[in-house]
Short mmCIF file of C-alpha atoms in Angstrom, two decimals:
data_model
loop_
_atom_site.label_atom_id
_atom_site.label_comp_id
_atom_site.label_asym_id
_atom_site.label_seq_id
_atom_site.Cartn_x
_atom_site.Cartn_y
_atom_site.Cartn_z
CA MET D 15 100.86 116.12 124.13
CA ALA D 16 98.53 113.34 123.09
CA PRO D 17 100.08 110.05 121.98
CA PRO D 18 100.19 109.41 118.21
CA TRP D 19 97.63 106.62 118.34
CA SER D 20 95.05 108.89 119.97
CA GLN D 21 95.20 111.48 117.20
CA ALA D 22 92.53 111.36 114.52
CA SER D 23 93.65 110.08 111.16
CA SER D 24 93.41 112.30 108.11
CA ALA D 25 91.98 109.54 105.91
CA ARG D 26 88.34 110.09 105.06
CA VAL D 27 85.86 107.26 104.70
CA VAL D 28 83.42 106.71 101.85
CA LEU D 29 81.14 103.89 100.81
CA THR D 30 81.93 102.79 97.28
CA PRO D 31 79.41 100.91 95.14
CA GLY D 32 79.80 97.14 95.22
CA TRP D 33 81.24 97.05 98.75
CA ASP D 34 79.61 95.97 102.00
CA GLY D 35 81.72 98.36 104.04
CA PRO D 36 83.61 101.63 103.75
CA VAL D 37 87.06 101.96 102.24
CA PRO D 38 89.55 104.87 102.56
CA TRP D 39 89.52 107.60 99.99
CA ASP D 40 92.86 109.05 98.88
CA GLY D 41 91.51 112.39 97.69
CA LYS D 42 91.28 111.63 93.96
CA LYS D 43 88.29 109.41 93.31
CA ALA D 44 86.19 107.12 95.48
CA ASN D 45 85.45 104.32 93.03
CA GLN D 46 88.77 103.99 91.25
CA HIS D 47 89.42 101.14 88.88
CA LYS D 48 91.54 98.30 90.19
CA LEU D 49 94.16 98.79 87.48
CA VAL D 50 94.61 102.43 88.55
CA ARG D 51 95.31 101.33 92.12
CA ILE D 52 97.71 98.64 90.87
CA VAL D 53 99.61 101.21 88.78
CA ARG D 54 99.89 103.56 91.76
CA ARG D 55 101.23 100.79 93.96
CA GLN D 56 103.77 99.71 91.34
CA LYS D 57 105.03 103.28 91.10
CA MET D 58 105.55 103.33 94.87
CA ILE D 59 107.49 100.06 94.75
CA LEU D 60 109.74 101.31 91.93
CA LYS D 61 110.62 104.34 94.04
CA ARG D 62 111.17 102.26 97.17
CA VAL D 63 113.62 99.88 95.52
CA ARG D 64 115.34 102.89 93.85
CA TYR D 65 114.90 101.71 90.31
CA PRO D 66 116.69 104.30 88.09
CA LEU D 67 114.51 106.77 86.25
CA ARG D 68 116.69 106.53 83.16
CA GLY D 69 119.24 103.96 82.09
CA SER D 70 121.63 106.50 80.58
CA LYS D 71 122.39 110.18 81.00
CA TYR D 72 121.99 110.56 77.23
CA ALA D 73 118.40 109.24 77.27
CA ASN D 74 115.67 111.64 76.21
CA HIS D 75 113.29 113.03 78.82
CA LEU D 76 110.04 112.09 77.11
CA TYR D 77 109.43 108.97 79.22
CA THR D 78 111.02 107.43 82.29
CA ASP D 79 112.01 103.84 82.91
CA HIS D 80 109.40 103.70 85.67
CA GLN D 81 106.68 104.41 83.14
CA HIS D 82 108.11 101.78 80.78
CA VAL D 83 108.18 99.09 83.47
CA VAL D 84 104.62 99.83 84.60
CA LEU D 85 103.33 99.81 81.02
CA LEU D 86 105.05 96.51 80.21
CA ALA D 87 103.62 94.92 83.36
CA LEU D 88 100.22 96.38 82.49
CA ARG D 89 100.51 94.85 79.02
CA GLN D 90 100.35 91.40 80.59
CA HIS D 91 96.91 92.20 82.03
CA PHE D 92 95.57 92.98 78.56
CA ARG D 93 97.34 90.03 76.85
CA LYS D 94 98.05 92.17 73.80
CA SER D 95 100.97 92.64 71.43
CA TYR D 96 102.96 95.87 71.55
CA ARG D 97 100.95 97.44 68.73
CA ASP D 98 97.54 96.49 70.07
CA PHE D 99 98.44 97.46 73.64
CA CYS D 100 99.47 100.98 72.63
CA GLU D 101 96.15 101.39 70.82
CA VAL D 102 94.18 100.19 73.85
CA ILE D 103 96.10 102.25 76.41
CA GLU D 104 95.55 105.40 74.36
CA VAL D 105 91.89 105.52 75.43
CA CYS D 106 92.64 104.68 79.10
CA THR D 107 92.87 108.27 80.27
CA GLU D 108 92.83 107.44 84.00
CA LEU D 109 95.87 105.19 83.64
CA LEU D 110 97.73 107.85 81.65
CA ASP D 111 96.89 110.49 84.25
CA GLU D 112 98.15 108.22 87.03
CA LEU D 113 101.41 107.68 85.13
CA GLY D 114 101.76 111.41 84.43
CA MET D 115 101.79 110.90 80.65
CA THR D 116 100.20 113.22 78.11
CA ARG D 117 100.63 110.85 75.19
CA VAL D 118 101.18 107.16 74.60
CA PRO D 119 104.68 106.06 73.54
CA HIS D 120 105.13 104.34 70.20
CA TRP D 121 105.08 100.57 70.40
CA THR D 122 108.74 100.40 69.31
CA THR D 123 109.67 102.46 72.37
CA LEU D 124 108.35 99.77 74.70
CA HIS D 125 109.91 97.01 72.61
CA LYS D 126 113.35 98.62 72.63
CA PHE D 127 113.21 99.23 76.36
CA SER D 128 112.31 95.58 76.93
CA LYS D 129 115.35 94.54 74.89
CA ARG D 130 117.82 96.73 76.80
CA ALA D 131 116.33 96.29 80.30
CA ASN D 132 118.45 94.35 82.79
CA THR D 133 116.77 91.05 83.66
CA ARG D 134 118.36 90.80 87.11
CA ARG D 135 117.24 94.31 87.99
CA LEU D 136 113.71 93.46 86.92
CA GLU D 137 113.76 90.32 89.06
CA ARG D 138 114.83 92.39 92.06
CA LEU D 139 111.55 94.29 91.76
CA LEU D 140 109.75 91.15 92.97
CA LEU D 141 111.39 91.61 96.37
CA GLY D 142 109.86 95.08 96.73
CA TYR D 143 106.41 93.56 97.11
CA LEU D 144 107.52 91.88 100.34
CA ASP D 145 107.86 95.30 101.99
CA GLU D 146 104.47 96.31 100.64
CA ALA D 147 102.87 93.16 102.14
CA ARG D 148 104.77 93.56 105.45
CA VAL D 149 106.47 90.17 105.19
CA ARG D 150 109.24 89.78 107.76
CA VAL D 151 109.82 86.00 107.76
CA LEU D 152 109.60 83.92 104.59
CA HIS D 153 107.70 80.64 104.29
CA LEU D 154 108.69 79.45 100.81
CA ALA D 155 107.39 76.84 98.42
CA VAL D 156 109.37 75.93 95.30
CA ASP D 157 107.74 74.49 92.21
CA SER D 158 107.81 74.84 88.43
CA THR D 159 105.28 75.27 85.63
CA GLY D 160 105.35 75.53 81.85
CA PHE D 161 104.40 78.26 79.39
CA SER D 162 103.73 77.67 75.72
CA PRO D 163 106.20 79.44 73.37
CA THR D 164 103.44 79.95 70.80
CA SER D 165 99.75 80.80 70.86
CA ALA D 166 98.83 77.66 68.90
CA SER D 167 95.75 75.92 70.25
CA THR D 168 96.00 72.62 72.08
CA TYR D 169 93.76 71.05 69.43
CA TYR D 170 96.28 71.99 66.74
CA VAL D 171 99.16 70.40 68.62
CA ARG D 172 97.20 67.24 69.38
CA THR D 173 96.16 66.96 65.74
CA LEU D 174 99.77 66.99 64.64
CA LYS D 175 100.61 64.23 67.08
CA ARG D 176 97.62 62.17 66.04
CA ARG D 177 98.53 62.39 62.35
CA ASP D 178 102.15 61.49 62.97
CA GLY D 179 103.28 58.70 60.64
CA ARG D 180 100.12 58.68 58.56
CA PRO D 181 100.31 59.12 54.79
CA GLY D 182 99.61 62.59 53.47
CA ARG D 183 101.10 64.48 56.42
CA PRO D 184 103.24 67.45 55.25
CA ARG D 185 106.91 66.88 56.02
CA ASN D 186 107.65 70.53 56.87
CA ARG D 187 105.57 70.32 60.03
CA ARG D 188 107.05 69.29 63.36
CA GLU D 189 105.71 68.47 66.77
CA MET D 190 105.79 71.12 69.51
CA SER D 191 107.64 69.30 72.27
CA HIS D 192 109.46 72.23 73.94
CA TYR D 193 108.11 74.83 76.30
CA LEU D 194 109.33 77.54 78.68
CA LYS D 195 109.83 76.26 82.20
CA GLN D 196 109.42 78.68 85.09
CA THR D 197 110.67 77.73 88.56
CA VAL D 198 109.20 79.90 91.32
CA ALA D 199 109.91 80.44 95.00
CA ALA D 200 106.59 81.69 96.38
CA GLU D 201 105.67 83.02 99.82
CA THR D 202 102.88 80.68 100.90
CA ARG D 203 101.16 82.91 103.48
CA LYS D 204 100.79 85.98 101.24
CA GLN D 205 100.97 84.03 97.95
CA LEU D 206 103.59 86.34 96.43
CA ILE D 207 106.31 85.43 93.95
CA VAL D 208 109.73 86.04 95.53
CA ALA D 209 112.16 84.62 92.96
CA VAL D 210 111.96 83.12 89.46
CA LYS D 211 114.24 80.97 87.31
CA PHE D 212 113.70 80.14 83.64
CA ARG D 213 114.94 77.46 81.31
CA ARG D 214 113.81 75.53 78.27
CA GLY D 215 111.76 72.47 79.09
CA PRO D 216 111.28 69.62 79.48
CA ALA D 217 114.06 69.37 82.03
CA ASN D 218 114.75 67.99 85.48
CA ASP D 219 113.37 70.05 88.38
CA SER D 220 116.09 69.49 90.95
CA PRO D 221 118.97 71.61 89.44
CA ASP D 222 116.84 74.78 89.55
CA PHE D 223 116.17 74.51 93.29
CA ILE D 224 119.46 76.03 94.47
CA TRP D 225 119.61 78.67 91.72
CA THR D 226 116.14 79.87 92.63
CA LEU D 227 116.87 80.09 96.35
CA LYS D 228 120.09 82.01 95.68
CA LYS D 229 117.96 84.90 94.44
CA VAL D 230 116.06 84.90 97.76
CA LEU D 231 119.22 85.93 99.62
CA ALA D 232 118.86 89.47 98.26
CA ALA D 233 115.62 89.85 100.25
CA GLU D 234 117.69 89.89 103.47
CA ARG D 235 114.94 88.18 105.42
CA PRO D 236 115.07 84.99 107.48
CA VAL D 237 113.61 81.90 105.83
CA LYS D 238 111.75 79.64 108.23
CA VAL D 239 110.71 76.75 105.99
CA VAL D 240 111.14 75.64 102.37
CA ARG D 241 108.62 73.21 100.90
CA ALA D 242 108.86 71.41 97.56
CA ASP D 243 107.47 68.33 95.86
CA LYS D 244 109.17 65.00 95.25
CA GLY D 245 110.92 66.24 92.09
CA TYR D 246 113.30 68.32 94.25
CA ASP D 247 114.34 65.45 96.52
CA ALA D 248 118.14 65.62 96.65
CA GLU D 249 120.69 65.74 99.45
CA SER D 250 122.29 68.89 97.99
CA ASN D 251 118.96 70.72 98.05
CA HIS D 252 118.39 69.87 101.71
CA GLU D 253 121.94 70.91 102.55
CA TYR D 254 121.72 74.31 100.83
CA ALA D 255 118.37 75.24 102.37
CA GLN D 256 119.39 74.17 105.88
CA VAL D 257 123.00 75.37 105.95
CA VAL D 258 122.93 78.53 103.82
CA LEU D 259 119.37 79.76 104.45
CA GLY D 260 118.98 78.27 107.91
CA ALA D 261 115.53 76.97 106.98
CA ARG D 262 113.66 73.77 107.66
CA THR D 263 113.02 71.67 104.56
CA VAL D 264 109.85 69.69 103.87
CA ILE D 265 110.43 67.62 100.73
CA PRO D 266 108.94 64.11 100.31
CA VAL D 267 111.49 61.37 99.76
CA ARG D 268 111.34 59.25 96.62
CA ALA D 269 110.83 55.55 97.33
CA ALA D 270 110.08 56.24 100.99
CA SER D 271 109.22 52.57 101.55
CA ARG D 272 112.84 51.64 100.88
CA PRO D 273 114.83 50.69 104.01
CA LYS D 274 116.30 53.80 105.62
CA VAL D 275 119.79 52.28 105.72
CA LYS D 276 119.98 52.01 101.93
CA MET D 277 118.76 55.59 101.42
CA ARG D 278 121.54 58.03 100.50
CA GLY D 279 122.03 61.20 102.53
CA LYS D 280 121.53 61.69 106.26
CA ARG D 281 119.15 64.60 105.70
CA ARG D 282 116.97 62.54 103.38
CA ARG D 283 116.88 59.69 105.92
CA LYS D 284 115.89 62.14 108.64
CA MET D 285 113.12 63.53 106.41
CA ALA D 286 111.78 60.02 105.81
CA ARG D 287 111.72 59.28 109.56
CA GLU D 288 110.13 62.59 110.64
CA TRP D 289 107.69 63.08 107.74
CA ASP D 290 104.54 65.07 108.57
CA ASP D 291 101.71 65.47 106.06
CA GLU D 292 100.24 68.55 107.78
CA GLU D 293 103.57 70.35 107.48
CA TYR D 294 103.63 69.61 103.76
CA HIS D 295 100.07 70.81 102.98
CA PRO D 296 100.85 74.59 102.60
CA ARG D 297 102.94 73.74 99.53
CA VAL D 298 99.77 73.66 97.42
CA LYS D 299 99.58 77.46 97.67
CA VAL D 300 102.22 77.66 94.93
CA GLU D 301 99.81 75.82 92.62
CA THR D 302 97.28 78.56 93.35
CA VAL D 303 99.90 81.13 92.37
CA PHE D 304 100.43 79.41 89.02
CA SER D 305 96.69 79.17 88.40
CA VAL D 306 96.05 82.86 89.08
CA GLU D 307 99.12 83.95 87.12
CA LYS D 308 97.98 82.10 84.02
CA ARG D 309 94.38 83.23 84.34
CA VAL D 310 95.49 86.87 84.64
CA SER D 311 98.21 87.06 81.98
CA GLY D 312 97.77 83.88 79.92
CA SER D 313 99.64 80.60 79.62
CA HIS D 314 101.72 81.49 76.55
CA VAL D 315 104.30 84.12 75.63
CA LEU D 316 104.24 86.33 72.56
CA ALA D 317 108.00 86.85 72.27
CA ARG D 318 110.09 84.62 70.02
CA VAL D 319 113.67 85.39 71.14
CA PRO D 320 114.66 83.46 74.32
CA SER D 321 115.95 86.57 76.11
CA GLN D 322 112.70 88.41 75.41
CA GLN D 323 110.69 85.39 76.48
CA HIS D 324 112.43 85.41 79.86
CA LYS D 325 111.72 89.11 80.35
CA GLU D 326 108.09 88.64 79.38
CA LEU D 327 107.75 85.98 82.06
CA VAL D 328 109.31 88.39 84.58
CA PHE D 329 106.69 90.99 83.64
CA LYS D 330 104.00 88.32 84.11
CA ALA D 331 105.30 87.76 87.63
CA LEU D 332 105.33 91.53 88.28
CA ALA D 333 101.75 91.82 87.00
CA TYR D 334 100.67 88.97 89.28
CA ASN D 335 102.40 90.45 92.35
CA GLY D 336 100.83 93.85 91.70
CA ARG D 337 97.37 92.34 91.49
CA ARG D 338 97.92 90.14 94.53
CA THR D 339 99.26 93.01 96.66
CA GLU D 340 96.20 95.10 95.88
CA SER D 341 93.95 92.19 96.85
CA LEU D 342 95.82 91.82 100.15
CA PHE D 343 95.31 95.53 100.86
CA LEU D 344 91.58 95.33 100.21
CA LEU D 345 91.35 92.22 102.38
CA PHE D 346 93.10 94.09 105.19
CA ILE D 347 90.61 96.98 104.88
CA GLU D 348 87.67 94.59 105.01
CA VAL D 349 89.00 92.81 108.12
CA PHE D 350 89.77 96.16 109.76
CA TYR D 351 86.25 97.46 109.41
CA ARG D 352 84.76 94.18 110.50
CA ALA D 353 86.79 94.51 113.69
CA GLN D 354 85.61 98.11 114.09
CA ARG D 355 82.01 96.97 113.74
CA ALA D 356 82.51 94.26 116.33
CA SER D 357 84.36 96.48 118.83
CA CYS D 358 82.16 99.58 118.52
CA PRO D 359 78.74 98.69 117.04
CA VAL D 360 77.19 102.06 118.05
CA LEU D 361 79.69 104.08 116.02
CA TYR D 362 79.36 101.72 113.09
CA ALA D 363 75.53 101.98 113.21
CA CYS D 364 75.76 105.78 113.19
CA PHE D 365 78.06 105.58 110.22
CA GLN D 366 75.70 103.32 108.29
CA LYS D 367 72.76 105.60 109.12
CA ASN D 368 74.67 108.65 107.93
CA MET D 369 75.52 106.91 104.67
CA SER D 370 71.93 105.81 104.09
CA GLU D 371 70.60 109.36 104.61
CA GLN D 372 72.87 110.86 101.96
CA HIS D 373 70.97 112.00 98.91
CA THR D 374 71.89 110.84 95.44
CA GLY D 375 73.82 113.72 93.87
CA ASP D 376 77.35 114.82 93.23
CA PRO D 377 79.85 112.39 94.80
CA ARG D 378 81.89 115.36 96.02
CA GLU D 379 78.95 116.48 98.15
CA LYS D 380 78.79 113.02 99.71
CA ARG D 381 82.48 113.17 100.53
CA SER D 382 82.21 116.62 102.07
CA SER D 383 79.37 115.46 104.31
CA MET D 384 81.61 112.69 105.66
CA SER D 385 84.49 115.00 106.51
CA GLN D 386 83.69 114.73 110.22
CA LEU D 387 84.21 110.96 110.31
CA ARG D 388 87.77 109.82 110.88
CA VAL D 389 89.27 106.37 110.82
#
């Protein structure tokens, strides 16, 4: 019997428009939209983490909780309200077919599910993306960012501050000084969000460090290093990460020029003595996570109730992880075929010649002509 690695794979290979190399075809469509692939991957993760199909045995069987979670995460990609999102998704037939839905739920259905959904259970879904990205050891970076509680423009807020104290300013207006603060523990190598913690800002960064890392324990994976900026410099933070998680901490010490004898905490003094800038550099990956998250799903929330605002930020994190996981998969495919081209250039040249000789016609005919090629 031949070993498993010598057997031909059943995945066919096609050349999709816009790509320099071939990508696997799953039997449905060669050039599928990125959102369709993200929805399919989110469905797989919901099944892997055993998220319940329905929250109650008395629930109707029109829609499942899996469909609700995927739709609410997909809503963050469109940056729409519940009403507008249901109108947009009604014409997205490929997404509905992937979800197995014949009709779009009413916008109140999604809103009511968001109200009754368990926030902790939704946060546990973030850990399912670690299995999808094949992460075995965690390299974490902790940092926080802010989200606007309203969609008011920055010019409007600055105008209110500039007119403060001047005659003629309406008294019923007030300055917007509060925002939603999101503390994130991100995996720096894969740039995935592992745990999130929310509070109303502005507030001190340090108290959220331990509460965020407590949610990482559910991942049941070893943590090698935890990096954070100077705002998280505290002896208790070093102690929790080193003793409980067994990780190495890289946190810059405030007032590092102060004599080491006067500095409180033996772990902080050791960090000041053994400081290494190169070890601290990967922390900036968490800033990239914040940048992509806000560019994908926006920098403000549409909800007005604090509990709903927290859940909306969780769905933003789920939407980001889904998009990032799909990008990691495509990157893996690209690297794989580059290695195939380097290791066996003759086979790759034959493949490219076969693809160039295909006539322009029905895509199904092109796929059938490639049935002899195996990955």
